[in-house]
Coordinates of C-alpha atoms in Angstrom, one line a residue:
Chain S
M1 CA 21.0 138.5 86.1
K2 CA 22.8 135.3 87.1
R3 CA 25.1 135.0 90.0
S4 CA 27.9 132.9 87.2
S5 CA 26.7 135.6 84.8
F6 CA 27.7 138.3 87.2
L7 CA 30.9 136.7 87.6
I8 CA 31.6 136.5 84.5
F9 CA 30.8 139.7 82.9
L10 CA 32.8 141.6 85.7
I11 CA 35.7 140.0 84.8
F12 CA 35.5 140.4 81.4
V13 CA 35.4 144.3 81.7
L14 CA 38.3 144.5 84.2
M15 CA 40.5 142.5 81.9
A16 CA 39.7 144.5 79.1
A17 CA 40.1 147.7 81.8
G18 CA 43.4 146.4 82.7
L19 CA 43.9 146.5 79.4
A20 CA 43.6 149.6 78.1
L21 CA 44.5 151.3 80.1
R22 CA 47.1 148.8 80.5
D23 CA 47.5 148.7 83.7
G24 CA 48.4 145.2 85.1
S25 CA 46.7 145.7 88.8
I26 CA 43.8 146.1 87.5
V27 CA 43.8 142.6 85.8
A28 CA 44.9 141.2 88.6
L29 CA 41.2 142.1 91.0
S30 CA 39.7 139.8 88.6
L31 CA 41.7 137.1 89.5
P32 CA 40.2 136.3 92.9
L33 CA 36.8 136.5 91.1
I34 CA 38.1 133.4 88.8
A35 CA 39.0 131.7 91.5
Y36 CA 35.9 131.6 92.9
L37 CA 33.5 130.8 89.7
A38 CA 36.3 127.6 89.2
V39 CA 35.8 126.5 92.9
G40 CA 31.8 127.1 92.5
L41 CA 32.0 124.6 88.9
L42 CA 34.8 122.6 90.7
Q43 CA 31.5 121.6 93.2
F44 CA 29.6 121.4 91.8
P45 CA 27.2 118.2 91.5
R46 CA 27.4 116.7 87.6
S47 CA 24.9 114.3 88.1
P48 CA 22.6 114.0 91.2
K49 CA 21.3 110.6 91.6
L50 CA 18.0 111.8 93.6
D51 CA 14.4 109.6 94.3
A52 CA 11.1 111.5 95.7
L53 CA 8.4 110.1 97.4
A54 CA 5.4 111.6 97.7
Q55 CA 2.8 110.8 98.9
L56 CA -1.3 112.3 100.0
A57 CA -2.7 111.0 103.4
Q58 CA -6.0 111.0 101.8
S59 CA -6.6 111.0 98.1
S60 CA -10.0 112.5 98.9
A61 CA -11.9 114.7 101.0
T62 CA -14.8 118.2 101.9
E63 CA -14.4 121.3 101.0
G64 CA -12.4 123.1 103.9
A65 CA -10.2 120.1 105.1
T66 CA -6.5 119.8 105.7
I67 CA -5.4 117.0 104.2
E68 CA -1.5 116.4 105.1
V69 CA 0.8 115.6 102.5
N70 CA 4.5 113.5 102.8
I71 CA 8.1 114.0 101.4
R72 CA 10.5 111.7 101.7
V73 CA 14.0 112.1 99.7
D74 CA 16.7 109.4 99.0
N75 CA 20.0 111.1 97.8
S76 CA 21.7 107.6 96.2
G77 CA 24.5 109.6 94.9
A78 CA 27.0 112.3 95.7
E79 CA 27.2 114.8 98.6
L80 CA 25.1 117.5 97.8
D81 CA 26.6 120.8 99.5
L82 CA 23.5 123.1 98.7
I83 CA 19.9 121.2 97.7
A84 CA 16.6 122.7 97.5
I85 CA 12.9 120.7 97.4
H86 CA 10.2 122.1 96.5
D87 CA 6.2 120.8 95.5
H88 CA 4.2 122.5 93.4
V89 CA 1.0 123.3 94.5
P90 CA -1.2 122.8 92.5
V91 CA -3.8 126.3 92.3
G92 CA -6.4 126.6 94.5
L93 CA -4.6 124.6 97.7
S94 CA -2.7 126.5 99.8
V95 CA -0.4 125.6 102.6
A96 CA -2.4 125.5 106.2
T97 CA 1.0 124.2 107.8
G98 CA 4.7 123.8 107.4
A99 CA 5.9 124.8 103.9
S100 CA 5.8 123.6 101.0
S101 CA 9.9 123.7 100.2
A102 CA 13.1 123.2 102.2
L103 CA 16.5 123.7 102.0
G104 CA 19.3 122.4 102.7
K105 CA 22.4 119.4 102.8
L106 CA 22.0 115.4 101.4
S107 CA 24.9 113.8 102.2
E108 CA 25.5 110.7 100.3
G109 CA 23.0 107.0 101.1
R110 CA 20.7 109.5 103.4
S111 CA 17.0 110.8 103.2
Y112 CA 15.0 114.0 103.8
E113 CA 11.8 113.5 105.1
F114 CA 8.9 116.2 106.0
S115 CA 5.5 117.0 106.1
Y116 CA 3.1 119.8 105.2
S117 CA -0.9 120.1 105.2
V118 CA -2.7 122.0 102.3
R119 CA -6.2 123.3 103.2
S120 CA -9.0 122.5 100.4
T121 CA -11.6 124.2 97.9
R122 CA -14.3 122.4 95.7
G123 CA -12.2 120.7 92.8
L124 CA -9.7 118.2 91.6
Y125 CA -6.4 118.7 91.9
R126 CA -3.2 117.2 90.4
F127 CA 0.4 117.1 92.1
E128 CA 2.5 116.5 89.2
N129 CA 5.9 116.0 90.2
V130 CA 8.1 117.3 92.9
E131 CA 11.2 119.6 92.0
F132 CA 15.1 119.9 93.2
S133 CA 17.4 122.0 92.2
T134 CA 21.3 120.7 93.5
S135 CA 23.2 123.5 93.3
D136 CA 27.6 124.8 94.5
P137 CA 28.0 125.2 97.7
L138 CA 28.5 129.5 97.0
A139 CA 25.4 128.9 94.7
L140 CA 26.3 129.8 91.5
F141 CA 25.5 127.0 89.1
R142 CA 22.3 125.7 89.3
R143 CA 20.7 122.5 88.1
I144 CA 17.0 121.3 88.2
D145 CA 15.1 118.2 88.4
R146 CA 12.1 117.4 88.5
R147 CA 10.3 113.8 89.8
P148 CA 7.2 113.3 88.4
T149 CA 5.7 112.2 91.6
A150 CA 1.4 112.5 90.7
R151 CA -1.9 111.9 93.0
S152 CA -4.6 113.5 92.5
L153 CA -6.6 115.1 94.9
L154 CA -10.3 115.5 94.9
V155 CA -12.3 117.9 97.1
R156 CA -15.7 117.0 97.0
P157 CA -18.2 120.3 98.5
N158 CA -19.8 120.3 101.0
L159 CA -22.8 118.8 101.5
R160 CA -25.9 119.7 103.9
R161 CA -27.9 117.4 105.3
L162 CA -31.7 117.8 104.4
R163 CA -34.5 115.8 105.1
H164 CA -37.0 115.4 103.5
V165 CA -37.9 118.0 99.8
E166 CA -41.4 117.4 98.6
L167 CA -42.5 116.2 95.6
Q168 CA -45.1 115.8 92.9
P169 CA -44.3 113.5 90.2
Y170 CA -46.5 112.2 87.3
R171 CA -44.8 109.0 87.1
T172 CA -42.8 107.0 90.0
G173 CA -40.0 104.1 89.5
V174 CA -41.8 100.9 90.8
H175 CA -39.2 100.7 93.3
A176 CA -40.9 101.7 97.5
G177 CA -39.5 105.2 97.8
L178 CA -40.6 107.1 99.6
Y179 CA -42.8 109.6 97.0
R180 CA -47.3 109.4 96.1
A181 CA -47.3 107.2 93.1
R182 CA -51.4 108.5 92.9
R183 CA -52.1 104.6 92.8
G184 CA -53.8 102.5 95.6
G185 CA -51.6 99.9 97.0
P186 CA -49.2 99.5 100.7
G187 CA -48.8 102.8 102.1
I188 CA -50.1 105.2 105.2
E189 CA -50.9 108.1 102.9
F190 CA -55.4 107.4 102.1
H191 CA -56.2 106.6 99.1
G192 CA -59.7 105.5 98.6
V193 CA -61.8 102.6 99.3
R194 CA -62.7 99.6 96.5
P195 CA -64.1 96.6 96.5
Y196 CA -62.8 93.2 98.9
M197 CA -60.9 91.0 96.8
P198 CA -59.5 87.8 97.6
G199 CA -56.6 87.5 99.2
D200 CA -57.3 91.0 100.7
A201 CA -56.1 91.2 104.2
R202 CA -58.8 91.6 106.4
R203 CA -58.5 94.1 108.5
W204 CA -57.9 97.2 106.0
I205 CA -62.1 96.2 105.3
N206 CA -64.0 99.5 106.1
W207 CA -66.2 98.2 108.2
K208 CA -68.6 101.6 107.7
I209 CA -68.8 102.0 103.5
S210 CA -69.4 97.8 103.8
A211 CA -72.9 98.5 106.3
R212 CA -74.2 100.9 104.3
H213 CA -73.8 97.7 102.0
R214 CA -74.8 94.7 102.1
E215 CA -73.6 92.5 99.7
T216 CA -70.1 93.9 99.6
L217 CA -67.6 94.5 101.4
F218 CA -65.2 97.5 100.4
I219 CA -61.7 97.3 101.9
N220 CA -59.1 100.7 102.7
E221 CA -56.5 101.7 99.5
F222 CA -53.4 103.8 100.7
E223 CA -51.0 105.8 98.5
Q224 CA -48.3 103.7 97.1
E225 CA -45.1 104.8 97.6
R226 CA -42.4 104.8 95.5
A227 CA -39.2 105.6 94.1
V228 CA -39.0 108.4 91.5
E229 CA -36.8 109.4 88.8
I230 CA -34.9 112.7 88.8
G231 CA -32.8 114.8 86.8
I232 CA -31.0 117.8 89.1
I233 CA -29.6 120.5 85.8
V234 CA -27.1 123.0 87.4
D235 CA -27.1 126.0 85.6
T236 CA -23.0 126.6 85.4
R237 CA -22.9 129.7 82.4
S238 CA -20.8 132.1 83.2
R239 CA -23.7 135.3 83.0
S240 CA -26.2 133.8 85.3
N241 CA -23.7 133.1 87.9
I242 CA -20.9 135.7 88.2
V243 CA -22.2 138.5 90.8
A244 CA -20.0 140.8 90.4
D245 CA -15.7 141.4 91.4
G246 CA -15.6 138.4 89.9
R247 CA -17.2 136.2 92.6
S248 CA -20.6 134.3 91.6
S249 CA -23.7 132.3 93.3
F250 CA -22.0 129.0 92.0
S251 CA -20.5 127.0 95.6
S252 CA -24.2 127.9 96.3
S253 CA -25.3 126.1 93.4
I254 CA -22.9 123.6 93.9
Q255 CA -23.7 123.3 96.9
A256 CA -27.3 122.6 96.7
A257 CA -27.0 120.9 94.2
A258 CA -25.0 117.9 96.1
S259 CA -26.9 118.3 99.5
L260 CA -30.7 117.2 96.9
S261 CA -28.7 114.3 95.3
D262 CA -27.9 113.5 98.1
L263 CA -30.8 113.6 99.7
F264 CA -33.3 111.4 96.6
L265 CA -29.5 108.4 96.6
A266 CA -30.4 108.2 100.4
Q267 CA -34.7 107.7 99.9
A268 CA -33.8 105.0 97.6
N269 CA -34.1 107.7 93.8
R270 CA -32.6 107.3 90.9
V271 CA -30.5 110.6 90.6
G272 CA -28.8 111.9 87.8
V273 CA -26.7 115.3 87.1
M274 CA -25.8 116.9 83.8
L275 CA -23.2 119.7 84.3
Y276 CA -25.3 122.7 81.8
G277 CA -22.2 125.5 80.8
S278 CA -18.6 125.5 79.5
H279 CA -20.1 121.9 78.0
L280 CA -22.3 119.1 79.0
D281 CA -21.0 117.5 81.9
W282 CA -23.8 114.8 82.3
T283 CA -23.6 112.2 85.3
V284 CA -26.4 109.4 83.9
P285 CA -29.1 108.5 86.4
G286 CA -28.2 105.6 89.1
Y287 CA -29.5 104.3 92.1
G288 CA -27.0 104.3 96.0
R289 CA -23.6 105.4 96.9
I290 CA -21.6 104.7 93.8
Q291 CA -23.8 107.3 92.0
R292 CA -23.7 109.7 94.8
E293 CA -19.8 109.3 95.3
R294 CA -20.3 109.6 90.9
I295 CA -22.2 113.1 91.6
L296 CA -19.9 114.8 94.1
R297 CA -16.7 113.5 91.8
A298 CA -19.1 115.5 89.0
L299 CA -19.7 118.2 91.2
A300 CA -16.3 118.5 92.2
R301 CA -15.2 119.2 89.3
A302 CA -17.5 122.1 87.7
R303 CA -16.3 124.8 86.5
V304 CA -18.1 128.2 85.9
G305 CA -17.7 128.4 82.4
H306 CA -18.8 130.2 78.7
S307 CA -19.8 128.3 75.9
Q308 CA -21.2 130.0 71.9
I309 CA -23.3 126.6 72.1
F310 CA -24.6 126.1 75.6
N311 CA -24.9 130.3 76.3
R312 CA -28.9 130.2 75.6
M313 CA -31.3 126.6 78.1
K314 CA -32.9 126.4 74.6
N315 CA -30.0 123.6 72.9
L316 CA -30.4 121.9 76.6
P317 CA -31.0 118.1 75.3
T318 CA -33.9 116.9 77.0
R319 CA -33.7 113.3 75.2
L320 CA -31.6 112.7 77.7
F321 CA -34.0 112.9 80.6
P322 CA -37.1 110.0 80.6
P323 CA -40.8 111.7 79.5
Q324 CA -42.9 112.9 82.7
S325 CA -39.4 113.1 85.2
Q326 CA -38.5 115.1 87.8
L327 CA -37.0 117.4 87.1
I328 CA -34.7 119.7 89.3
F329 CA -33.0 122.2 87.8
I330 CA -31.2 125.0 90.0
S331 CA -30.0 128.1 88.7
P332 CA -30.6 131.9 89.7
V333 CA -32.8 131.4 86.1
L334 CA -32.1 134.3 83.9
K335 CA -35.4 136.6 82.2
E336 CA -34.5 134.2 79.1
D337 CA -35.3 130.7 80.1
V338 CA -38.3 131.2 81.6
A339 CA -39.6 130.7 77.8
F340 CA -37.4 127.0 77.9
L341 CA -38.6 126.1 81.2
Q342 CA -42.7 126.6 80.2
I343 CA -41.7 124.3 77.3
L344 CA -40.6 122.1 79.7
R345 CA -43.4 121.8 81.7
A346 CA -45.5 121.9 78.9
R347 CA -43.7 118.2 77.9
R348 CA -45.1 117.3 81.3
Y349 CA -41.7 117.4 83.1
P350 CA -42.9 117.9 87.1
I351 CA -40.2 121.4 87.6
L352 CA -38.5 122.8 90.5
V353 CA -36.3 125.5 90.7
V354 CA -33.9 126.4 93.3
S355 CA -32.3 129.6 92.8
P356 CA -29.4 131.2 94.8
D357 CA -30.8 134.4 95.9
R358 CA -27.4 136.7 93.2
I359 CA -29.6 140.1 93.9
S360 CA -28.6 139.7 97.7
A361 CA -25.1 138.3 97.7
E362 CA -24.1 141.4 95.1
A363 CA -26.2 143.6 97.0
E364 CA -23.9 142.8 100.0
L365 CA -21.2 143.5 97.5
L366 CA -22.3 146.9 97.0
K367 CA -22.6 151.2 98.9
T368 CA -26.3 151.9 100.3
E369 CA -26.9 154.5 98.6
P370 CA -29.9 155.3 97.5
E371 CA -30.2 154.4 93.9
I372 CA -28.3 151.6 95.1
D373 CA -31.1 150.5 97.2
L374 CA -33.9 151.5 94.2
A375 CA -31.6 149.4 92.1
V376 CA -31.8 146.3 94.3
R377 CA -36.1 146.9 94.7
L378 CA -36.3 146.3 90.5
A379 CA -34.0 143.3 90.4
R380 CA -36.2 142.1 93.2
L381 CA -39.4 143.0 91.7
E382 CA -37.9 141.9 88.1
Q383 CA -37.3 138.2 89.7
A384 CA -40.7 137.9 91.7
L385 CA -41.9 138.6 87.6
I386 CA -39.9 135.1 86.8
T387 CA -41.2 133.4 89.5
R388 CA -44.4 135.1 89.2
S389 CA -44.3 132.8 85.1
L390 CA -43.0 130.1 86.3
A391 CA -45.8 129.6 89.1
H392 CA -48.3 130.9 85.6
V393 CA -47.2 126.8 84.7
G394 CA -46.9 124.5 88.0
I395 CA -43.6 125.3 88.5
Q396 CA -42.3 125.9 91.7
R397 CA -39.3 128.2 93.1
V398 CA -37.3 128.4 95.8
V399 CA -35.4 130.9 96.1
W400 CA -32.6 131.0 98.4
D401 CA -30.9 133.3 100.2
I402 CA -27.4 131.8 100.7
S403 CA -26.9 133.6 104.6
Q404 CA -29.6 130.8 105.8
P405 CA -30.2 127.0 105.2
L406 CA -31.2 125.2 101.9
E407 CA -33.2 123.9 104.0
L408 CA -35.3 126.5 105.8
A409 CA -35.9 128.1 101.9
I410 CA -37.3 124.2 101.1
E411 CA -39.5 124.0 104.3
M412 CA -40.2 128.2 103.9
Q413 CA -41.6 127.3 100.5
A414 CA -41.7 124.6 98.6
A415 CA -42.9 122.3 101.2
R416 CA -46.2 121.3 101.5
P417 CA -48.8 122.3 104.0
R418 CA -49.5 120.6 106.9
R419 CA -53.2 119.1 106.9
W420 CA -54.8 121.2 110.2
M421 CA -53.2 124.7 107.6
R422 CA -54.4 122.5 104.2
A423 CA -57.6 122.0 106.3
V424 CA -58.0 126.3 107.0
G425 CA -57.2 127.0 103.3
A426 CA -53.2 127.4 103.7
R427 CA -51.9 127.0 100.0
Y428 CA -48.4 126.8 98.7
P429 CA -47.0 129.6 98.8
Chain Y
M1 CA 23.9 141.5 109.2
S2 CA 26.3 138.0 110.5
G3 CA 30.1 138.6 111.6
P4 CA 32.0 137.3 109.7
S5 CA 29.6 139.8 106.3
R6 CA 30.5 142.8 109.0
L7 CA 33.9 141.7 109.2
A8 CA 34.0 141.8 104.9
F9 CA 32.0 144.7 104.5
V10 CA 34.2 147.0 106.9
I11 CA 37.1 145.6 105.5
S12 CA 36.3 145.8 101.3
A13 CA 34.8 150.0 102.9
G14 CA 37.6 150.9 105.4
A15 CA 40.5 149.6 103.8
P16 CA 40.8 151.6 100.7
A17 CA 39.4 154.5 103.0
A18 CA 41.8 154.8 105.4
A19 CA 44.8 154.7 102.8
L20 CA 42.8 157.2 100.5
V21 CA 42.5 159.5 103.9
L22 CA 46.0 159.1 103.8
E23 CA 46.8 159.8 100.3
Q24 CA 44.2 162.7 100.9
Q25 CA 42.2 161.6 98.1
W26 CA 38.9 163.5 99.3
L27 CA 37.3 162.3 95.9
W28 CA 37.7 158.8 96.4
V29 CA 36.9 158.9 100.3
L30 CA 33.9 160.4 99.2
A31 CA 32.9 158.1 96.6
L32 CA 33.7 155.2 99.3
V33 CA 31.4 157.0 101.4
A34 CA 28.4 156.9 98.9
N35 CA 28.8 153.0 98.6
A36 CA 29.0 152.0 102.0
P37 CA 25.1 152.5 102.4
L38 CA 24.7 150.7 99.1
G39 CA 26.3 148.2 100.3
V40 CA 23.8 148.0 104.0
I41 CA 20.6 149.1 101.7
A42 CA 21.7 145.9 99.6
R43 CA 22.3 143.1 102.3
R44 CA 18.5 144.1 103.0
R45 CA 17.2 144.8 98.9
G46 CA 18.6 141.8 97.7
G47 CA 19.2 143.4 94.3
W48 CA 21.2 145.7 95.1
I49 CA 24.0 144.3 96.1
S50 CA 26.1 143.4 92.5
A51 CA 26.0 146.9 92.1
W52 CA 27.2 147.8 95.3
L53 CA 30.1 145.1 94.1
V54 CA 30.9 146.6 91.3
A55 CA 31.6 150.1 92.2
Q56 CA 33.8 149.1 95.4
I57 CA 35.8 146.9 92.8
A58 CA 36.3 150.3 90.5
I59 CA 36.7 152.5 93.4
S60 CA 39.5 150.1 94.7
A61 CA 41.0 149.4 91.2
L62 CA 40.8 153.5 89.7
S63 CA 41.8 155.0 93.1
G64 CA 45.2 154.0 92.4
I65 CA 46.0 152.9 96.1
H66 CA 48.5 150.1 96.2
A67 CA 47.7 147.1 94.4
L68 CA 47.6 144.7 97.5
L69 CA 45.2 147.0 98.8
A70 CA 43.0 147.1 96.1
L71 CA 42.7 143.3 96.5
G72 CA 42.6 142.9 99.5
A73 CA 39.1 145.9 99.2
T74 CA 38.1 143.4 96.8
L75 CA 38.3 140.0 98.6
A76 CA 36.3 141.2 101.4
G77 CA 33.8 142.8 98.8
L78 CA 34.2 138.9 96.3
A79 CA 33.4 137.6 100.7
Y80 CA 30.6 140.5 101.9
W81 CA 28.7 139.8 98.0
D82 CA 28.5 136.5 99.0
L83 CA 27.9 135.7 102.4
A84 CA 24.2 138.4 101.7
A85 CA 23.2 136.0 99.6
H86 CA 23.4 133.3 101.3
Y87 CA 21.9 134.7 104.2
Q88 CA 18.9 136.1 101.7
R89 CA 18.9 132.1 100.7
L90 CA 18.1 131.2 104.4
E91 CA 16.1 134.1 105.0
G92 CA 13.7 134.4 102.2
T93 CA 13.1 129.9 102.9
E94 CA 11.4 129.1 105.3
Q95 CA 12.4 125.2 106.4
I96 CA 16.2 124.4 106.2
F97 CA 17.4 120.7 107.0
N98 CA 21.0 120.0 108.5
Y99 CA 21.2 124.0 108.7
R100 CA 25.3 124.0 110.6
S101 CA 26.8 121.4 108.0
L102 CA 24.9 124.1 105.2
V103 CA 26.9 126.7 106.2
R104 CA 29.7 125.5 107.3
S105 CA 30.3 123.8 103.5
H106 CA 29.4 126.7 102.7
N107 CA 31.8 129.3 104.5
R108 CA 34.6 126.2 103.7
S109 CA 34.2 126.7 99.6
L110 CA 34.5 130.4 100.6
M111 CA 37.8 130.7 102.4
T112 CA 38.7 128.1 99.6
A113 CA 37.5 130.5 96.6
L114 CA 39.7 133.3 99.1
A115 CA 42.2 131.8 100.0
M116 CA 43.0 131.0 96.1
G117 CA 42.0 134.6 95.2
S118 CA 44.2 136.0 97.3
L119 CA 47.1 133.5 96.2
M120 CA 46.3 133.7 92.6
G121 CA 46.4 137.6 93.1
G122 CA 49.1 139.0 95.3
V123 CA 51.1 136.8 92.9
A124 CA 50.6 138.3 89.8
I125 CA 51.1 141.4 91.7
G126 CA 54.7 140.7 93.8
I127 CA 56.2 138.9 90.2
P128 CA 56.6 141.7 88.5
L129 CA 56.7 140.6 83.9
Q130 CA 57.1 142.6 81.1
L131 CA 54.9 142.6 78.1
S132 CA 54.9 144.2 74.8
F133 CA 51.9 144.9 74.8
V134 CA 50.8 142.7 72.2
A135 CA 51.7 139.8 74.3
A136 CA 49.3 141.4 76.9
V137 CA 46.4 141.8 74.6
F138 CA 46.9 137.6 72.9
L139 CA 47.2 137.0 76.7
D140 CA 44.0 138.7 78.0
L141 CA 42.8 137.7 74.6
L142 CA 43.9 133.9 76.0
A143 CA 41.8 134.7 79.1
L144 CA 38.7 135.8 77.5
A145 CA 38.5 132.8 75.7
G146 CA 39.2 130.4 78.6
I147 CA 36.5 132.4 80.1
A148 CA 34.0 132.3 77.3
T149 CA 34.6 128.2 78.0
L150 CA 34.0 128.9 80.9
A151 CA 31.0 130.6 80.5
R152 CA 29.6 128.4 77.9
R153 CA 30.6 125.3 80.5
A154 CA 28.1 127.1 83.4
R155 CA 25.2 127.5 81.2
S156 CA 25.4 123.9 79.6
V157 CA 26.0 122.1 83.5
S158 CA 23.4 125.0 84.5
N159 CA 20.3 124.1 83.0

């Protein structure tokens, strides 16, 4: 019950009791309460003239960073005996230092400025308005006003820099890049020999072979290195990401997507990202820093969700990806997704699957009991079966234990063995 | 509990208790004694402070002590109720600006309200007025209509 309502109720009761008992002294007891109410009402500020200026020190940040928020309130009206200022902090951000609200007295023509900082988690946040609650000094009556101070804060996922990811694309672009194009031309890796053509550089003549063929000169040819068209598909379906107790492996998927897109764009590749889950969020492929920013924005907004339409992978619009372009599928991979990936592979899309290890994440939450251990072993067997089914059709899968760096998992499971290892018969894992 | 708050509590509970002890009204003294811990707990918990005030005014009004003493106890109870809420508000806020000025203006308003209340109450008790029952009902209804208007206005100003 509001304080003013309580007092009015009390006055009413005292008056009624005084009348019922025909006792004037009981009625007289209500008079201090009436006086108290009257003082509050007379001192209540009728039309406060307040302005607010709110600023964020930066409009974008990376996950875990602290961002300072400055609030300035100007009073151009009469003196305010009791004013509470409150800046609504969006859900998902937490106040790190200072306080997002303040209480005090603001004289005529004066202003008050305060700041606090918020700790960020990945997402796109909007600070809508600053709220003022002005009251009389006795805090009996209250008036709430809001001043729109729209500010947005983009918190990008944390990037873990990767050095290189070995891909074997079928098709490469026209621009120079780092991936072997399976075509002869300028490059570093030896590709083959071909007859000398006028205009070829003399230093590439292979003298040993040319010596065996008196009529013709042969020159060394190298494998061209070209940029690749890469489509990154991030599985945002809740059924494949939720582990237990509302926790999910999703943040790891987002981190992997951010790190991989950052690497591929830095290597001058053309990268597009699709978030597939509650809806389709498609970032059209592009090059360079602007594309990197676009992708990071899309990843910052990404949320786990559920949709009847996108519940199964078969509704993924593959026509958005150019034929034979490289696909990176970031998902824990469910059993029923295997068939879809096999179909994609049959359409000649080279695919690399990066799977955050859900089993390890879930096992950490459970007690160590024989039944749990058995369940974990069975789940791992099922995952191994999925990996084998994918490998059967030439899809590489990297199972990433999220307690380890992604780079290590890629190095161990997807890297091409070094030349000397290949020479002694080492194969892809 | 701050100094003025403690003083208000002691006056509100102590003055009627002393009068009732002198008149040997032990049942009412017991009621006052039982109500006192509620006031102390309410100071910390917040929500019960209104219940304490209701009990305090009810005891002062119904125990039959002198009307001026009951008025004093009500004023002190009102001051305690106000100060408890005020300090709870301040303690619940992490950031307070112009603290001294804020407290000063609150105390000034409270003193004004108490002075007005004691004046109005004192006049009402001090000047004997004989009214017929019909006139008393009429005046009471008039006062209630005034309070209802006040309540409507209160609702309109505090949105």
